[in-house]
Amino acid sequence: MRDVGKTFANGVTALAGFSLDVEEGEFLSLLGPSGCGKSTVLRMIAGLTAPTQGEITHASPQAYRGSGRALDFVFQEPTLMPWATVYENVALPLNIANLSPAEARPRVDDAIARVGLAAFAGAYPRELSGGMKMRVSIARAIVGRPRILLMDEPFAALDEITRFKLNNDLLELWRSLRVTVVFVTHSVFESVYLSSRIVVMTPRPGRAFADLSFDTPYPRPAGFRTSADYAANCRVTTEALYDAMGSAAA
Ligand code: ADP
């Protein structure tokens, strides 16, 4: 994304001079206060809304043809069909893509197993906890084998213990699927735990204020959340966020 700006029809300028390179295979978090334009960035990457300034290019469009979908989205709300089972919800993108039930089945089974819900394929959303519904939503996003997974505060509505578990499981999915993740959050702690790289944004109109890379290796050890390394990374990120907030007021 090069010098991207977005001004909505109502005159609100969500982004101005926003530049970002997303590298293949990274786990990138966009961190910033509510309203700074994070969701707008994701929606523009997905082609759901167009920039009013600047440009967005995919370095190798041919890489997105063939085996899988270019990208898929996970939202804060799981947005499941309440009348359909877990299996039917996860199968939806393949049905829309006109795969036959026989072609779809192994892929749907695989996606459901990867999020740990193999025993719940026949369950309905009302029978599932919030964390399980989010797992279904993630399974539906990975069933099309996207190259890029766009995640918009997917765990913000979950309790902390569930969120920690889903953080770990998401990192395992990211590693095993070799998917590029662009993850939106306003949590310093979540972004530091998950990311190989964090782009800190200014308040609206959002632009990239700091670009932080941490060399903590993956898989991140069990004690990472309570380690001095994690605390130090959180401090650096918090300071960058404070500086980003201050830069807007100036
Ligand atoms: P974030 O994800 O960081 O919370 P958003 O990208 O959702 O921020 O929104 C950035 C700003 O743009 C907000 O002030 C929001 O109200 C505004 N906005 C988002 N979508 C629209 C829209 N379709 N029309 C008008 N304003 C919008």
mmCIF file of C-alpha atoms and ligand atoms in Angstrom:
data_model
loop_
_atom_site.group_PDB
_atom_site.id
_atom_site.type_symbol
_atom_site.label_atom_id
_atom_site.label_comp_id
_atom_site.label_asym_id
_atom_site.label_seq_id
_atom_site.Cartn_x
_atom_site.Cartn_y
_atom_site.Cartn_z
ATOM 1 C CA MET A 1 0.000 0.000 0.000
ATOM 2 C CA ARG A 2 1.526 3.304 -1.080
ATOM 3 C CA ASP A 3 0.413 6.627 0.396
ATOM 4 C CA VAL A 4 -3.093 5.319 0.731
ATOM 5 C CA GLY A 5 -5.838 7.660 1.805
ATOM 6 C CA LYS A 6 -9.491 7.016 2.469
ATOM 7 C CA THR A 7 -12.120 9.697 2.843
ATOM 8 C CA PHE A 8 -15.674 8.401 3.169
ATOM 9 C CA ALA A 9 -18.702 9.995 1.527
ATOM 10 C CA ASN A 10 -19.639 11.636 4.838
ATOM 11 C CA GLY A 11 -16.312 13.512 4.836
ATOM 12 C CA VAL A 12 -14.557 11.370 7.474
ATOM 13 C CA THR A 13 -10.914 10.815 6.552
ATOM 14 C CA ALA A 14 -10.002 7.444 8.038
ATOM 15 C CA LEU A 15 -6.526 7.136 6.538
ATOM 16 C CA ALA A 16 -3.997 9.571 5.093
ATOM 17 C CA GLY A 17 -0.540 8.757 3.750
ATOM 18 C CA PHE A 18 -0.741 5.149 4.893
ATOM 19 C CA SER A 19 2.038 2.940 3.490
ATOM 20 C CA LEU A 20 2.568 -0.713 4.263
ATOM 21 C CA ASP A 21 4.368 -3.690 2.748
ATOM 22 C CA VAL A 22 3.049 -7.065 3.819
ATOM 23 C CA GLU A 23 5.631 -9.820 3.408
ATOM 24 C CA GLU A 24 4.607 -13.319 2.447
ATOM 25 C CA GLY A 25 4.348 -15.645 5.426
ATOM 26 C CA GLU A 26 4.561 -13.081 8.177
ATOM 27 C CA PHE A 27 2.219 -12.622 11.116
ATOM 28 C CA LEU A 28 1.616 -8.893 10.972
ATOM 29 C CA SER A 29 -0.510 -7.020 13.494
ATOM 30 C CA LEU A 30 -1.972 -3.572 12.943
ATOM 31 C CA LEU A 31 -2.136 -1.972 16.377
ATOM 32 C CA GLY A 32 -3.833 1.313 17.112
ATOM 33 C CA PRO A 33 -6.664 3.020 18.971
ATOM 34 C CA SER A 34 -10.293 2.463 17.991
ATOM 35 C CA GLY A 35 -11.243 4.447 14.918
ATOM 36 C CA CYS A 36 -7.706 4.838 13.548
ATOM 37 C CA GLY A 37 -8.590 3.013 10.336
ATOM 38 C CA LYS A 38 -7.377 -0.547 11.010
ATOM 39 C CA SER A 39 -10.535 -2.200 9.690
ATOM 40 C CA THR A 40 -10.479 0.110 6.713
ATOM 41 C CA VAL A 41 -6.960 -1.124 5.873
ATOM 42 C CA LEU A 42 -8.133 -4.749 6.007
ATOM 43 C CA ARG A 43 -11.176 -3.991 3.893
ATOM 44 C CA MET A 44 -8.989 -2.305 1.299
ATOM 45 C CA ILE A 45 -6.563 -5.261 1.199
ATOM 46 C CA ALA A 46 -9.607 -7.472 0.615
ATOM 47 C CA GLY A 47 -10.874 -5.190 -2.146
ATOM 48 C CA LEU A 48 -14.102 -4.515 -0.232
ATOM 49 C CA THR A 49 -13.533 -0.772 -0.387
ATOM 50 C CA ALA A 50 -11.287 1.294 -2.622
ATOM 51 C CA PRO A 51 -8.720 3.882 -1.562
ATOM 52 C CA THR A 52 -9.518 7.481 -2.444
ATOM 53 C CA GLN A 53 -5.770 8.192 -2.755
ATOM 54 C CA GLY A 54 -2.642 6.148 -3.352
ATOM 55 C CA GLU A 55 -2.489 2.585 -4.567
ATOM 56 C CA ILE A 56 -2.561 -1.019 -3.447
ATOM 57 C CA THR A 57 -0.661 -3.650 -5.410
ATOM 58 C CA HIS A 58 -0.137 -7.362 -4.967
ATOM 59 C CA ALA A 59 3.475 -8.141 -5.800
ATOM 60 C CA SER A 60 2.731 -11.441 -7.486
ATOM 61 C CA PRO A 61 -0.916 -11.761 -8.477
ATOM 62 C CA GLN A 62 -0.180 -15.068 -10.188
ATOM 63 C CA ALA A 63 0.620 -16.534 -6.773
ATOM 64 C CA TYR A 64 -3.039 -16.170 -5.908
ATOM 65 C CA ARG A 65 -4.357 -18.236 -8.764
ATOM 66 C CA GLY A 66 -4.723 -21.970 -8.733
ATOM 67 C CA SER A 67 -4.948 -24.008 -5.578
ATOM 68 C CA GLY A 68 -6.537 -21.618 -3.132
ATOM 69 C CA ARG A 69 -8.401 -18.405 -2.582
ATOM 70 C CA ALA A 70 -6.412 -15.193 -2.473
ATOM 71 C CA LEU A 71 -7.671 -14.230 0.938
ATOM 72 C CA ASP A 72 -10.301 -14.748 3.560
ATOM 73 C CA PHE A 73 -11.667 -12.727 6.436
ATOM 74 C CA VAL A 74 -12.407 -13.449 10.106
ATOM 75 C CA PHE A 75 -14.473 -10.824 11.939
ATOM 76 C CA GLN A 76 -15.045 -10.139 15.616
ATOM 77 C CA GLU A 77 -18.530 -11.598 15.289
ATOM 78 C CA PRO A 78 -18.445 -15.227 14.129
ATOM 79 C CA THR A 79 -21.432 -14.526 11.802
ATOM 80 C CA LEU A 80 -22.547 -18.156 11.597
ATOM 81 C CA MET A 81 -25.812 -19.304 10.051
ATOM 82 C CA PRO A 82 -27.849 -20.281 13.121
ATOM 83 C CA TRP A 83 -29.974 -22.830 11.271
ATOM 84 C CA ALA A 84 -26.962 -24.722 9.900
ATOM 85 C CA THR A 85 -24.591 -27.182 11.556
ATOM 86 C CA VAL A 86 -20.886 -26.566 12.108
ATOM 87 C CA TYR A 87 -20.184 -28.694 9.042
ATOM 88 C CA GLU A 88 -22.639 -26.762 6.872
ATOM 89 C CA ASN A 89 -21.287 -23.413 8.073
ATOM 90 C CA VAL A 90 -17.707 -24.386 7.266
ATOM 91 C CA ALA A 91 -18.721 -25.850 3.896
ATOM 92 C CA LEU A 92 -20.436 -22.633 2.789
ATOM 93 C CA PRO A 93 -17.508 -21.064 0.859
ATOM 94 C CA LEU A 94 -16.937 -24.332 -1.026
ATOM 95 C CA ASN A 95 -20.642 -24.592 -1.855
ATOM 96 C CA ILE A 96 -20.535 -21.055 -3.188
ATOM 97 C CA ALA A 97 -17.472 -22.027 -5.242
ATOM 98 C CA ASN A 98 -19.542 -24.894 -6.710
ATOM 99 C CA LEU A 99 -17.429 -27.750 -5.362
ATOM 100 C CA SER A 100 -19.320 -31.009 -5.299
ATOM 101 C CA PRO A 101 -20.159 -32.407 -1.832
ATOM 102 C CA ALA A 102 -17.652 -35.218 -2.415
ATOM 103 C CA GLU A 103 -14.877 -32.757 -3.287
ATOM 104 C CA ALA A 104 -15.744 -30.527 -0.376
ATOM 105 C CA ARG A 105 -15.971 -33.184 2.326
ATOM 106 C CA PRO A 106 -12.255 -33.896 2.957
ATOM 107 C CA ARG A 107 -11.472 -30.197 2.988
ATOM 108 C CA VAL A 108 -14.310 -29.367 5.359
ATOM 109 C CA ASP A 109 -13.375 -32.265 7.646
ATOM 110 C CA ASP A 110 -9.746 -31.120 7.618
ATOM 111 C CA ALA A 111 -10.614 -27.493 8.451
ATOM 112 C CA ILE A 112 -12.916 -28.549 11.301
ATOM 113 C CA ALA A 113 -10.255 -30.910 12.692
ATOM 114 C CA ARG A 114 -7.591 -28.186 12.515
ATOM 115 C CA VAL A 115 -9.621 -25.953 14.825
ATOM 116 C CA GLY A 116 -10.268 -28.841 17.223
ATOM 117 C CA LEU A 117 -13.990 -29.271 16.577
ATOM 118 C CA ALA A 118 -14.091 -32.711 14.941
ATOM 119 C CA ALA A 119 -16.493 -33.940 17.617
ATOM 120 C CA PHE A 120 -18.877 -31.026 16.974
ATOM 121 C CA ALA A 121 -19.354 -31.157 13.210
ATOM 122 C CA GLY A 122 -23.058 -31.908 13.642
ATOM 123 C CA ALA A 123 -23.681 -29.297 16.343
ATOM 124 C CA TYR A 124 -25.602 -26.066 15.847
ATOM 125 C CA PRO A 125 -24.146 -22.648 16.736
ATOM 126 C CA ARG A 126 -26.509 -22.245 19.721
ATOM 127 C CA GLU A 127 -24.909 -25.334 21.264
ATOM 128 C CA LEU A 128 -21.405 -23.830 21.143
ATOM 129 C CA SER A 129 -19.487 -21.478 23.442
ATOM 130 C CA GLY A 130 -18.203 -18.136 22.147
ATOM 131 C CA GLY A 131 -14.725 -19.569 21.665
ATOM 132 C CA MET A 132 -16.080 -22.555 19.743
ATOM 133 C CA LYS A 133 -18.125 -20.286 17.473
ATOM 134 C CA MET A 134 -14.950 -18.352 16.707
ATOM 135 C CA ARG A 135 -13.218 -21.654 15.900
ATOM 136 C CA VAL A 136 -15.993 -22.386 13.380
ATOM 137 C CA SER A 137 -15.530 -18.957 11.885
ATOM 138 C CA ILE A 138 -11.778 -19.611 11.522
ATOM 139 C CA ALA A 139 -12.431 -23.044 9.992
ATOM 140 C CA ARG A 140 -14.761 -21.419 7.445
ATOM 141 C CA ALA A 141 -12.002 -18.924 6.599
ATOM 142 C CA ILE A 142 -9.274 -21.558 6.093
ATOM 143 C CA VAL A 143 -11.403 -24.105 4.229
ATOM 144 C CA GLY A 144 -10.740 -22.236 0.956
ATOM 145 C CA ARG A 145 -6.965 -22.431 1.640
ATOM 146 C CA PRO A 146 -6.380 -18.680 1.467
ATOM 147 C CA ARG A 147 -2.908 -17.265 0.958
ATOM 148 C CA ILE A 148 -3.728 -14.336 3.213
ATOM 149 C CA LEU A 149 -5.906 -14.454 6.315
ATOM 150 C CA LEU A 150 -7.321 -11.086 7.364
ATOM 151 C CA MET A 151 -8.457 -11.042 10.987
ATOM 152 C CA ASP A 152 -10.358 -8.089 12.457
ATOM 153 C CA GLU A 153 -10.209 -8.250 16.268
ATOM 154 C CA PRO A 154 -11.369 -11.865 16.178
ATOM 155 C CA PHE A 155 -10.883 -12.520 19.889
ATOM 156 C CA ALA A 156 -11.941 -9.164 21.348
ATOM 157 C CA ALA A 157 -15.280 -10.467 22.627
ATOM 158 C CA LEU A 158 -13.836 -13.575 24.302
ATOM 159 C CA ASP A 159 -12.788 -14.051 27.906
ATOM 160 C CA GLU A 160 -9.058 -13.950 28.556
ATOM 161 C CA ILE A 161 -8.517 -17.665 29.148
ATOM 162 C CA THR A 162 -10.338 -18.580 25.936
ATOM 163 C CA ARG A 163 -8.422 -15.881 24.108
ATOM 164 C CA PHE A 164 -5.059 -17.252 25.294
ATOM 165 C CA LYS A 165 -6.008 -20.721 24.072
ATOM 166 C CA LEU A 166 -7.179 -19.409 20.706
ATOM 167 C CA ASN A 167 -3.983 -17.336 20.396
ATOM 168 C CA ASN A 168 -1.917 -20.525 20.749
ATOM 169 C CA ASP A 169 -4.090 -22.470 18.342
ATOM 170 C CA LEU A 170 -4.002 -19.643 15.795
ATOM 171 C CA LEU A 171 -0.192 -19.626 15.886
ATOM 172 C CA GLU A 172 -0.190 -23.370 15.280
ATOM 173 C CA LEU A 173 -2.569 -22.917 12.316
ATOM 174 C CA TRP A 174 -0.446 -20.103 10.923
ATOM 175 C CA ARG A 175 2.659 -22.302 11.153
ATOM 176 C CA SER A 176 1.108 -25.425 9.674
ATOM 177 C CA LEU A 177 -0.788 -23.657 6.858
ATOM 178 C CA ARG A 178 2.043 -21.211 6.034
ATOM 179 C CA VAL A 179 -0.576 -18.543 5.541
ATOM 180 C CA THR A 180 0.162 -14.814 5.729
ATOM 181 C CA VAL A 181 -1.832 -13.244 8.570
ATOM 182 C CA VAL A 182 -2.793 -9.585 8.876
ATOM 183 C CA PHE A 183 -4.323 -9.222 12.325
ATOM 184 C CA VAL A 184 -6.093 -6.144 13.680
ATOM 185 C CA THR A 185 -6.109 -5.524 17.412
ATOM 186 C CA HIS A 186 -6.012 -2.726 19.936
ATOM 187 C CA SER A 187 -4.312 -4.984 22.486
ATOM 188 C CA VAL A 188 -0.575 -4.481 22.951
ATOM 189 C CA PHE A 189 -0.366 -7.780 24.828
ATOM 190 C CA GLU A 190 -2.122 -9.806 22.162
ATOM 191 C CA SER A 191 -0.137 -8.263 19.317
ATOM 192 C CA VAL A 192 3.201 -8.895 21.058
ATOM 193 C CA TYR A 193 2.279 -12.484 21.851
ATOM 194 C CA LEU A 194 1.259 -13.345 18.304
ATOM 195 C CA SER A 195 3.179 -11.241 15.858
ATOM 196 C CA SER A 196 6.424 -11.432 13.983
ATOM 197 C CA ARG A 197 5.879 -7.763 13.190
ATOM 198 C CA ILE A 198 3.672 -4.972 14.535
ATOM 199 C CA VAL A 199 2.750 -1.786 12.703
ATOM 200 C CA VAL A 200 1.588 0.852 15.175
ATOM 201 C CA MET A 201 -0.874 3.348 13.737
ATOM 202 C CA THR A 202 -1.637 6.939 14.680
ATOM 203 C CA PRO A 203 -5.154 8.010 15.622
ATOM 204 C CA ARG A 204 -7.388 9.016 12.707
ATOM 205 C CA PRO A 205 -6.423 9.777 10.041
ATOM 206 C CA GLY A 206 -4.344 6.647 10.466
ATOM 207 C CA ARG A 207 -0.873 6.200 9.122
ATOM 208 C CA ALA A 208 1.928 3.807 10.023
ATOM 209 C CA PHE A 209 3.829 5.363 12.904
ATOM 210 C CA ALA A 210 6.182 2.562 13.987
ATOM 211 C CA ASP A 211 7.207 -0.743 12.453
ATOM 212 C CA LEU A 212 8.395 -3.195 15.096
ATOM 213 C CA SER A 213 9.924 -6.623 14.471
ATOM 214 C CA PHE A 214 10.643 -8.984 17.309
ATOM 215 C CA ASP A 215 13.025 -11.908 16.996
ATOM 216 C CA THR A 216 11.379 -14.158 19.582
ATOM 217 C CA PRO A 217 11.373 -17.494 17.742
ATOM 218 C CA TYR A 218 8.344 -19.650 16.964
ATOM 219 C CA PRO A 219 6.913 -21.834 18.256
ATOM 220 C CA ARG A 220 6.965 -19.493 21.192
ATOM 221 C CA PRO A 221 7.847 -21.367 24.373
ATOM 222 C CA ALA A 222 5.121 -22.113 26.901
ATOM 223 C CA GLY A 223 6.507 -19.566 29.330
ATOM 224 C CA PHE A 224 6.723 -16.749 26.771
ATOM 225 C CA ARG A 225 3.687 -14.940 28.154
ATOM 226 C CA THR A 226 5.351 -14.513 31.540
ATOM 227 C CA SER A 227 8.924 -14.054 30.287
ATOM 228 C CA ALA A 228 11.159 -11.008 30.586
ATOM 229 C CA ASP A 229 11.419 -11.038 26.791
ATOM 230 C CA TYR A 230 7.642 -10.693 26.440
ATOM 231 C CA ALA A 231 7.512 -7.926 29.050
ATOM 232 C CA ALA A 232 10.298 -6.045 27.273
ATOM 233 C CA ASN A 233 8.552 -6.343 23.904
ATOM 234 C CA CYS A 234 5.295 -5.124 25.478
ATOM 235 C CA ARG A 235 7.113 -2.118 26.910
ATOM 236 C CA VAL A 236 8.636 -1.157 23.554
ATOM 237 C CA THR A 237 5.252 -1.554 21.863
ATOM 238 C CA THR A 238 3.385 0.409 24.541
ATOM 239 C CA GLU A 239 5.881 3.246 24.246
ATOM 240 C CA ALA A 240 5.455 3.288 20.462
ATOM 241 C CA LEU A 241 1.681 3.412 20.913
ATOM 242 C CA TYR A 242 1.948 6.319 23.372
ATOM 243 C CA ASP A 243 4.233 8.141 20.952
ATOM 244 C CA ALA A 244 1.769 7.494 18.118
ATOM 245 C CA MET A 245 -1.076 8.928 20.218
ATOM 246 C CA GLY A 246 1.016 11.968 21.109
ATOM 247 C CA SER A 247 2.028 12.576 17.523
ATOM 248 C CA ALA A 248 -1.604 13.082 16.575
ATOM 249 C CA ALA A 249 -2.309 15.644 19.249
ATOM 250 C CA ALA A 250 0.721 17.688 18.246
HETATM 251 P P1 ADP B 1 -10.687 0.878 13.500
HETATM 252 O O1 ADP B 1 -10.800 -0.450 12.836
HETATM 253 O O2 ADP B 1 -9.265 1.290 13.737
HETATM 254 O O3 ADP B 1 -11.491 0.993 14.758
HETATM 255 P P2 ADP B 1 -12.205 1.840 11.209
HETATM 256 O O4 ADP B 1 -11.364 1.525 10.026
HETATM 257 O O5 ADP B 1 -13.343 0.943 11.511
HETATM 258 O O6 ADP B 1 -11.258 1.992 12.497
HETATM 259 O O7 ADP B 1 -12.798 3.301 11.056
HETATM 260 C C1 ADP B 1 -11.958 4.457 10.882
HETATM 261 C C2 ADP B 1 -12.833 5.689 10.870
HETATM 262 O O8 ADP B 1 -13.609 5.720 9.686
HETATM 263 C C3 ADP B 1 -13.818 5.752 12.022
HETATM 264 O O9 ADP B 1 -13.930 7.092 12.443
HETATM 265 C C4 ADP B 1 -15.112 5.272 11.418
HETATM 266 O O10 ADP B 1 -16.220 5.836 12.068
HETATM 267 C C5 ADP B 1 -14.992 5.773 9.998
HETATM 268 N N1 ADP B 1 -15.710 4.912 9.041
HETATM 269 C C6 ADP B 1 -15.501 3.606 8.826
HETATM 270 N N2 ADP B 1 -16.302 3.135 7.836
HETATM 271 C C7 ADP B 1 -17.020 4.202 7.418
HETATM 272 C C8 ADP B 1 -18.034 4.382 6.412
HETATM 273 N N3 ADP B 1 -18.437 3.378 5.635
HETATM 274 N N4 ADP B 1 -18.553 5.630 6.273
HETATM 275 C C9 ADP B 1 -18.147 6.651 7.041
HETATM 276 N N5 ADP B 1 -17.187 6.541 7.998
HETATM 277 C C10 ADP B 1 -16.648 5.341 8.193
#
